[in-house]
Coordinates of C-alpha atoms in Angstrom, one line a residue:
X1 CA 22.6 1.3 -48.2
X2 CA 23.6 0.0 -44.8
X3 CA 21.8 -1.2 -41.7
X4 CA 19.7 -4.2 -40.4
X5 CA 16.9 -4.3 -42.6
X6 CA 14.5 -6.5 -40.4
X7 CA 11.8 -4.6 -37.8
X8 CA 9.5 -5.2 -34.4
X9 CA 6.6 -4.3 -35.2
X10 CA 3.8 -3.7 -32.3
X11 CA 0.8 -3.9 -34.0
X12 CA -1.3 -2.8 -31.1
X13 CA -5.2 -2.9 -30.7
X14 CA -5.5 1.2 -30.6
X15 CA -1.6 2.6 -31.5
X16 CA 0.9 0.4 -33.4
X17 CA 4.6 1.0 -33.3
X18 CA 7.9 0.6 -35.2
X19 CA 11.3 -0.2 -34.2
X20 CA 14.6 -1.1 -35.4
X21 CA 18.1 -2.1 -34.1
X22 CA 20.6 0.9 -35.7
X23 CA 23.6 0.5 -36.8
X24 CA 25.4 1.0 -33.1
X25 CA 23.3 -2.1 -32.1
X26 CA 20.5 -0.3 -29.8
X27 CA 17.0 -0.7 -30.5
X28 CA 14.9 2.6 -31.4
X29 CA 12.0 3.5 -32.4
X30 CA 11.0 4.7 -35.8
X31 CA 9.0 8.2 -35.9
X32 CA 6.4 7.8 -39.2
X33 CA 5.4 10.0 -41.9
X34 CA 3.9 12.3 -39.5
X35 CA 7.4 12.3 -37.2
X36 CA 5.5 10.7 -34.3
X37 CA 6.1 7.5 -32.4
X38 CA 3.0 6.3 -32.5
X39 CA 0.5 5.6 -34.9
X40 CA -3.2 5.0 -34.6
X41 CA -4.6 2.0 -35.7
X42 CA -7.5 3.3 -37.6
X43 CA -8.1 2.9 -41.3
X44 CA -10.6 5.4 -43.3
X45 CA -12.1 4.5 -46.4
X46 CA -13.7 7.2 -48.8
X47 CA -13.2 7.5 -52.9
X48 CA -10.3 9.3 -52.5
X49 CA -8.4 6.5 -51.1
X50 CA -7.8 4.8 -47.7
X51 CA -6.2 6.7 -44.9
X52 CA -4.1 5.1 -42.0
X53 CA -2.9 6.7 -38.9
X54 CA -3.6 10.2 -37.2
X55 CA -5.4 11.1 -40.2
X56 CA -7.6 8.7 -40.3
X57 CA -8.7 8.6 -36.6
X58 CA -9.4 12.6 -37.1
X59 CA -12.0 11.7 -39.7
X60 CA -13.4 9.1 -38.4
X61 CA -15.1 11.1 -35.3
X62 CA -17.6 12.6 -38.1
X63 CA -17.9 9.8 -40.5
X64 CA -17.3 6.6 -38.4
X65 CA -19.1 4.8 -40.9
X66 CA -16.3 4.9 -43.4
X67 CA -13.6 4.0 -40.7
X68 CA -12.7 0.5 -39.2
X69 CA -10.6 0.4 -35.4
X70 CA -9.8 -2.1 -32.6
X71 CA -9.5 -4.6 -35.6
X72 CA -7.3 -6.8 -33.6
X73 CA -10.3 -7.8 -31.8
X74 CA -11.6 -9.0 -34.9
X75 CA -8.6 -10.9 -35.9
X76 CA -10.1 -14.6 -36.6
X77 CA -14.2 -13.3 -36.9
X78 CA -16.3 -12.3 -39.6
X79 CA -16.7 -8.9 -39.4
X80 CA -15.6 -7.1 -42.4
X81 CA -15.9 -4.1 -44.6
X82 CA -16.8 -3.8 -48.0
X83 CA -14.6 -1.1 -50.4
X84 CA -15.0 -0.8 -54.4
X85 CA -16.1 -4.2 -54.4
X86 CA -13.3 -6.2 -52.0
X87 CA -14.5 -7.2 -49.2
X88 CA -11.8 -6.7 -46.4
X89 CA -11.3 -9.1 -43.4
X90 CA -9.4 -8.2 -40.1
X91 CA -6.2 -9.7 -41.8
X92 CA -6.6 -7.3 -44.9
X93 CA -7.7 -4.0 -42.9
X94 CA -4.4 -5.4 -40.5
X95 CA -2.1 -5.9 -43.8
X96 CA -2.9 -1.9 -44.6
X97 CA -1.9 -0.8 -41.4
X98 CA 1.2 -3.1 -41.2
X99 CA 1.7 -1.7 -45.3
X100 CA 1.5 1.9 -43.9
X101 CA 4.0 1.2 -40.8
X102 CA 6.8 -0.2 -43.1
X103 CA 6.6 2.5 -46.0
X104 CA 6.9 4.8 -42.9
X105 CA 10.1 3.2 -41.3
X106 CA 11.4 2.7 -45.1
X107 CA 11.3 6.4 -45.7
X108 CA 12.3 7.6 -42.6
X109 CA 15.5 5.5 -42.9
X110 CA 16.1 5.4 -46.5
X111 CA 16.4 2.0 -47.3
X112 CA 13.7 -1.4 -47.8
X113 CA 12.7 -2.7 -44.9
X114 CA 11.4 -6.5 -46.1
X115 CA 11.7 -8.7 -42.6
X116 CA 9.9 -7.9 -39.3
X117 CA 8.7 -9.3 -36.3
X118 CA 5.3 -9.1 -35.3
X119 CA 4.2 -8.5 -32.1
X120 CA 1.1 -10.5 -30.9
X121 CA -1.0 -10.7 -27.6
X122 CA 0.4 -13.9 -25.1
X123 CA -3.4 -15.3 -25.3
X124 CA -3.9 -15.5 -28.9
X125 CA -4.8 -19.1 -30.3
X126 CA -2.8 -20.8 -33.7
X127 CA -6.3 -19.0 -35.9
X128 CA -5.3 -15.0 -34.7
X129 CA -1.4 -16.0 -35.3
X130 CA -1.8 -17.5 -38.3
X131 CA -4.1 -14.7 -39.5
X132 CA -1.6 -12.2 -38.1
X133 CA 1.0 -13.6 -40.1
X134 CA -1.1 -13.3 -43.2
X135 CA -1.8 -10.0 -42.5
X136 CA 1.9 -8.9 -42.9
X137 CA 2.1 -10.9 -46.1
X138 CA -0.3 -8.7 -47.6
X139 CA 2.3 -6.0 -46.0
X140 CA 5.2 -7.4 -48.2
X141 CA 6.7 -8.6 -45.1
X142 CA 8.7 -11.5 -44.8
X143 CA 7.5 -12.1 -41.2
X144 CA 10.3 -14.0 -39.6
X145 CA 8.3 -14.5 -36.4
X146 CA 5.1 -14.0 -34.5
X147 CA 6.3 -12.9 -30.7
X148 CA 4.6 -12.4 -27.8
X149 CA 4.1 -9.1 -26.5
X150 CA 4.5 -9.6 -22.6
X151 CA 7.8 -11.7 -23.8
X152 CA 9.0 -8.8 -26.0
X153 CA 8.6 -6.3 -23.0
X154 CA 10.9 -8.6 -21.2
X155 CA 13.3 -8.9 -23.9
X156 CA 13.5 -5.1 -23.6
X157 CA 13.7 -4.7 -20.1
X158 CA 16.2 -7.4 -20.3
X159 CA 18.5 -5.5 -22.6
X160 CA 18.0 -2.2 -21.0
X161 CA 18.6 -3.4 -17.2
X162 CA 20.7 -6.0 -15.5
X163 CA 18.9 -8.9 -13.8
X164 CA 20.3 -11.7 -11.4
X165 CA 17.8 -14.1 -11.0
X166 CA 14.1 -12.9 -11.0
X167 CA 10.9 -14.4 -11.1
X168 CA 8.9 -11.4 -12.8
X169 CA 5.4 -10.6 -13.6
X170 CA 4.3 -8.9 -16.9
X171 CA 0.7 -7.1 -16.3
X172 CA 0.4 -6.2 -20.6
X173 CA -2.8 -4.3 -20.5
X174 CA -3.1 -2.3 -24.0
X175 CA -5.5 -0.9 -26.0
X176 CA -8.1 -3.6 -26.4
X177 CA -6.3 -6.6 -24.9
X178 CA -4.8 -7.9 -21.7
X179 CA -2.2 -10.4 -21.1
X180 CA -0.3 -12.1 -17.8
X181 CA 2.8 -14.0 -18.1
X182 CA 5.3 -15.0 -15.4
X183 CA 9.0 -15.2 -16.8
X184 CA 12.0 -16.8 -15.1
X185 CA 14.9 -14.0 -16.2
X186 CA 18.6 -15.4 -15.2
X187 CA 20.8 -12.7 -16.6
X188 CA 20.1 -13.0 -20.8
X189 CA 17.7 -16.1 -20.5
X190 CA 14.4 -15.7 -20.4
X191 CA 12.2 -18.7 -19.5
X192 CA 8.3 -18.5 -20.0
X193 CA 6.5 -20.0 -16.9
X194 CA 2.9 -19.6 -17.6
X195 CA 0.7 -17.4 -19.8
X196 CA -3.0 -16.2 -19.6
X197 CA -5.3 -13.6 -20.7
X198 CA -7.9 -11.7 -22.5
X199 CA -8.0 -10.6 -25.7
X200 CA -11.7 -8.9 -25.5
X201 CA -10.2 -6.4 -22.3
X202 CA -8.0 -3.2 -22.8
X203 CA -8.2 0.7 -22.6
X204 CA -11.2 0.6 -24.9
X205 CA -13.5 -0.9 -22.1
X206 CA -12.8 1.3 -19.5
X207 CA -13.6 4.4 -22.7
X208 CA -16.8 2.4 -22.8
X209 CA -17.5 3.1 -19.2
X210 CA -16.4 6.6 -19.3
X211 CA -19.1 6.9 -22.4
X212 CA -21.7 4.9 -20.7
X213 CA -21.5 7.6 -18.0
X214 CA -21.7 10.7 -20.3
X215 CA -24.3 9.3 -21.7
X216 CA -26.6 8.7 -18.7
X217 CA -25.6 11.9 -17.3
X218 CA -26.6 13.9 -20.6
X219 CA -30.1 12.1 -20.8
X220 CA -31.1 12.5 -17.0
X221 CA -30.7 16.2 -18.5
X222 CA -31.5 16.7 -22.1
X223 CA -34.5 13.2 -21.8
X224 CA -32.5 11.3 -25.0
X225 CA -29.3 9.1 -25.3
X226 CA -27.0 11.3 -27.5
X227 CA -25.4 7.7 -28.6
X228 CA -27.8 7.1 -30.4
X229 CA -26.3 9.7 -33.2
X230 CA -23.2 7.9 -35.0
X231 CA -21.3 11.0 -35.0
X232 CA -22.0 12.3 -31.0
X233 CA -20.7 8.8 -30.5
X234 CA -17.7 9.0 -32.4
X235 CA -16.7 12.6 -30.6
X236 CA -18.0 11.1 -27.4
X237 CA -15.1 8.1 -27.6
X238 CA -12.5 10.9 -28.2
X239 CA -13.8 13.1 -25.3
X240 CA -13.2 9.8 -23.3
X241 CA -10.1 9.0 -24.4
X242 CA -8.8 12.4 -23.4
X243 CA -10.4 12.3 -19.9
X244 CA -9.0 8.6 -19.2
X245 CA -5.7 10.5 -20.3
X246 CA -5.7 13.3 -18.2
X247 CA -7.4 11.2 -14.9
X248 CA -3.5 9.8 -14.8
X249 CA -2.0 13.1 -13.7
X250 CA -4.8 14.6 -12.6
X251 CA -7.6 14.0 -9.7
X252 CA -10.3 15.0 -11.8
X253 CA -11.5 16.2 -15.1
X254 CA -14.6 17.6 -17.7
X255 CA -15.7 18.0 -20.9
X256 CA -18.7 19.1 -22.8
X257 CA -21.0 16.8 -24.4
X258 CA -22.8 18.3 -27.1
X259 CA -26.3 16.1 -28.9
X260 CA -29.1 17.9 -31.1
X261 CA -28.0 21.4 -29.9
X262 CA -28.1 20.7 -26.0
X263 CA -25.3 20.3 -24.0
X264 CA -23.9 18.6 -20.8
X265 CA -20.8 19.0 -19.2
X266 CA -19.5 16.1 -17.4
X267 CA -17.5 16.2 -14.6
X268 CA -15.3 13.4 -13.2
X269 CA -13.0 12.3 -10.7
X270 CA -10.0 9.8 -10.2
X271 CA -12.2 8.3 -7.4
X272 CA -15.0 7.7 -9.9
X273 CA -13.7 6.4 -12.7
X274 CA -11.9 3.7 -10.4
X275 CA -15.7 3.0 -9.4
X276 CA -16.9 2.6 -13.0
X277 CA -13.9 0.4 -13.7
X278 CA -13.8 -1.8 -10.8
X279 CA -15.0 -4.6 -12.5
X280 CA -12.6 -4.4 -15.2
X281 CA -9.9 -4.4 -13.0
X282 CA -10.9 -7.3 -10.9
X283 CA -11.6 -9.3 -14.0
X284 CA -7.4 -8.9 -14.5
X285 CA -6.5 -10.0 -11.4
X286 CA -8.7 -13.0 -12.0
X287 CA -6.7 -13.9 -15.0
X288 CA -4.0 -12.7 -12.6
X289 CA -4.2 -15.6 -10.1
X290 CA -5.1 -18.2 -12.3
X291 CA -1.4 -17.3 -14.0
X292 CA 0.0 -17.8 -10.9
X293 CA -1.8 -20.9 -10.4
X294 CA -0.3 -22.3 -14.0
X295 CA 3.1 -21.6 -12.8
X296 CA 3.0 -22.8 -9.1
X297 CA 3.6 -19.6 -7.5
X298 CA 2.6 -17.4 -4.7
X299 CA 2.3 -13.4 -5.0
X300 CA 5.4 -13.7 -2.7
X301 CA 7.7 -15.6 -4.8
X302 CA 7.2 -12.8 -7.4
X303 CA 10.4 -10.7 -7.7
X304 CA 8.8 -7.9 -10.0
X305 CA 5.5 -6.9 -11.7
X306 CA 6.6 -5.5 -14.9
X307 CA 3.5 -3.0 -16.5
X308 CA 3.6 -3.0 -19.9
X309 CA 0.5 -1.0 -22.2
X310 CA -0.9 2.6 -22.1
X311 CA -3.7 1.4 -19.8
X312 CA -1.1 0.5 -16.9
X313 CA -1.1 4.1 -16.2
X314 CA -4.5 4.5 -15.1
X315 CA -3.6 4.8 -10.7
X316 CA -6.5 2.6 -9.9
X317 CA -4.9 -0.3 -11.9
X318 CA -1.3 0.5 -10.1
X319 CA -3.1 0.7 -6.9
X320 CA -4.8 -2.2 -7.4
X321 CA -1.4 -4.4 -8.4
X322 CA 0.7 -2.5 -5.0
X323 CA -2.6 -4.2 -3.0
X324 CA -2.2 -7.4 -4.2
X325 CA 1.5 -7.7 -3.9
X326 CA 2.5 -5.7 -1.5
X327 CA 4.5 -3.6 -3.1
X328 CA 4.3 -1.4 -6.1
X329 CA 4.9 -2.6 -9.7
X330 CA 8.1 -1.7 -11.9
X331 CA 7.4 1.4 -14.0
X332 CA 11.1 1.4 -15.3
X333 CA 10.0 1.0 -18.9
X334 CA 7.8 2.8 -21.2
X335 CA 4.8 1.0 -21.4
X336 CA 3.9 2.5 -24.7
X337 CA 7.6 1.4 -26.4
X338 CA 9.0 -1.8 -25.0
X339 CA 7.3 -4.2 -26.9
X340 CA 8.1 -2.8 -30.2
X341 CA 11.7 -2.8 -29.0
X342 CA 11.6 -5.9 -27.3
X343 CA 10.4 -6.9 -31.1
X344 CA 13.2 -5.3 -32.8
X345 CA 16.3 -7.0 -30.8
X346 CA 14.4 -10.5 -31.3
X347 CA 14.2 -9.3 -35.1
X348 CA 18.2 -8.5 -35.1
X349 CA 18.7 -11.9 -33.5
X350 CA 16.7 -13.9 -36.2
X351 CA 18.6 -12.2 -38.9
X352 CA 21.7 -13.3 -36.9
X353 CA 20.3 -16.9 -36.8
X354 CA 19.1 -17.3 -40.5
X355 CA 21.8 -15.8 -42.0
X356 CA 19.7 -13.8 -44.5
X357 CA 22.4 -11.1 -44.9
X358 CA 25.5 -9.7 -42.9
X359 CA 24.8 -7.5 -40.4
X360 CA 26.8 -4.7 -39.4
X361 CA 29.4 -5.2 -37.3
X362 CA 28.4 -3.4 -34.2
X363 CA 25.0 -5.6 -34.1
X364 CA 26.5 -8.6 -34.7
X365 CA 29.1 -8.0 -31.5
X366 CA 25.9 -7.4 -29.4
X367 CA 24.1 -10.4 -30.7
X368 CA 26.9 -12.5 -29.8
X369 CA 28.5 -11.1 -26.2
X370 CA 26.4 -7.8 -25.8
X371 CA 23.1 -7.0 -24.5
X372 CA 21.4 -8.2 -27.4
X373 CA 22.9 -12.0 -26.9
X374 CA 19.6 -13.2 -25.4
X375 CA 18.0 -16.7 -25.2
X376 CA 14.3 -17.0 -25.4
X377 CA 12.5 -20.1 -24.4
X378 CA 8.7 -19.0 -24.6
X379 CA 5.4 -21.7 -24.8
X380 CA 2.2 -21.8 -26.0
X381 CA -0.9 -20.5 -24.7
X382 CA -3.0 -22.8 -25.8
X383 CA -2.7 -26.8 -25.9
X384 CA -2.2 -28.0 -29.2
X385 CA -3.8 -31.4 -30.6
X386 CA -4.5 -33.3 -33.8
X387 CA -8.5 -34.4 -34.3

């Protein structure tokens, strides 16, 4: 069995992704059991077993009881879910997602997979690492390193693209959390600035608005809130999702909302869902400026905003960046993939540096004078000090 046998892993609040350096020394992503790139982080718990992935977000629209999602928001909290008598935390209900994403890659490329990098938002605190890092332990993961998302996406845009000298932006709005960080990229050296964030604000809020919409439209109608059943509510989150989807390409969108045997349909446009998430998106730009602030930097001295996260699709949010800059962001890299790649050449790298194993030759020529010979200097988000 050849190949690197370290991964990136993206363990994202609502999709999670894999990714490895091959054997030609170019990062890829790695399809799972299902042959897709991404998989939904949802777990589903019945007597049959636990279910991860597509699977288990399908069921969990009509018994969302049994199911657990966004758990990165609970990483470090007390929330937890009790199955055959264990009672799982965020870092165990993590560790079964992370356990599914590796037998995935392992299959798919025929070979153990024991090391990984671990993706994590810029803004978490030394608790949610630390409990990250546990959670891939319970993977049988060797995690070599926790990285930060936004610094990932740079690594990858680094590799993929040839930069000068840029001061550069990453807006890393994802599923359910939202990070700024201003980088200093000089050809392969990547200097972190200043970090700042959110990691109670993502994609899942501005589903929350779509719902809280629905909802008030379907009872000025029917006289009842139709969240009030657990099972409208889990089809209801779906129905959003899909009309924040489609509200990308298209200027509006509806869908029926079905409670008790009465029905609504909902109709909405690009122009309204900017209303409902207006305050969502000023809240980023908040965290926006006071990034700026921490680095001593104007919008002007900015060379490029980098989006990074499915949500950076929605046009309000690109709109709302082109505004404030005066100039449209970079779209150059998938926002749903370069973290996990980003993850995967930093992976390559640490094998490299640690000597675990030898790596095939191709990779080891691109860690050392290719694309993949970067230099990372990244900080903390938070201040560290001893009580």
């Amino acid at each position: 069995m050849s190949g690197l046998s370290a991964i990136g892993i993206d363990l994202g609040t609502t999709y999670s992704l894999v990714a490895i350096v091959n054997d030609q020394g170019r990062p890829e992503i790695v399809p799972n059991a299902e042959n897709e790139r991404l998989t939904p982080s949802v777990v589903y718990f019945d007597d049959d077993g636990i279910l991860v992935g597509k699977l288990a977000k399908e069921k969990a629209v009509y018994a969302p009881e049994q199911a657990v999602d966004f758990i990165k928001r609970q990483m470090g909290n007390d929330l937890h879910y009790d199955h055959h008598g264990r009672r799982l935390k965020a870092p165990e209900i993590s560790g079964i997602i992370l356990k599914k994403l590796r037998q995935d890659a392992e299959a798919y490329l025929g070979r153990p997979l024991p090391y990984a990098v671990i993706t994590v938002p810029a803004y978490f605190d030394e608790v949610r690492r630390r409990l990250t890092k546990n959670a891939g332990e319970i993977a049988g993961l060797r995690v070599l390193e926790l990285l930060n998302e936004p610094t990932a996406a740079a690594i990858a845009f680094g590799v993929l693209n040839e930069v000068a000298d840029e001061r550069v932006l990453v807006y890393d709005l994802g599923g359910g959390t939202f990070d700024v960080t201003i980088m200093h990229i000089q050809g392969k050296e990547i200097t972190v600035l200043a970090t700042d964030g959110d990691h109670q604000l993502g994609g899942k809020d501005f589903d929350d608005q779509i719902m809280l919409y629905a909802a008030k439209r379907f009872e000025s109608e029917h006289g009842f809130d139709p969240t009030m059943d657990a099972v409208v509510r889990g089809d209801m989150r779906k129905l959003a999702e899909q009309a924040k989807w489609e509200l990308s390409t298209r200027p509006k969108t509806s869908f029926p909302l079905r409670a008790n045997g009465r029905m609504s349909r909902i109709e909405l446009s690009r122009e309204a869902f900017a209303g409902l998430i207006e305050a969502k998106i000023q809240n980023t730009l908040t965290v926006l400026r006071a990034a700026l602030a921490a680095a001593k930097l104007q919008p002007r001295e900015i060379d490029r905003v980098l989006l990074i996260g499915g949500s950076t699709r929605i046009p309000a949010i690109r709109a709302a960046l082109h505004a404030y800059f005066g100039r449209p962001p970079d779209t150059s890299v998938n926002p749903d993939e370069a973290v996990a790649l980003g993850a995967a050449v930093f992976a390559a790298k640490k094998m490299h540096e640690t000597k675990i194993e030898e790596l095939p030759p191709a990779i080891e020529e691109q860690i050392v004078a290719g694309p993949l010979a970067i230099d990372v200097r990244d900080i903390t988000s938070h201040s560290l000090g001893i009580e």
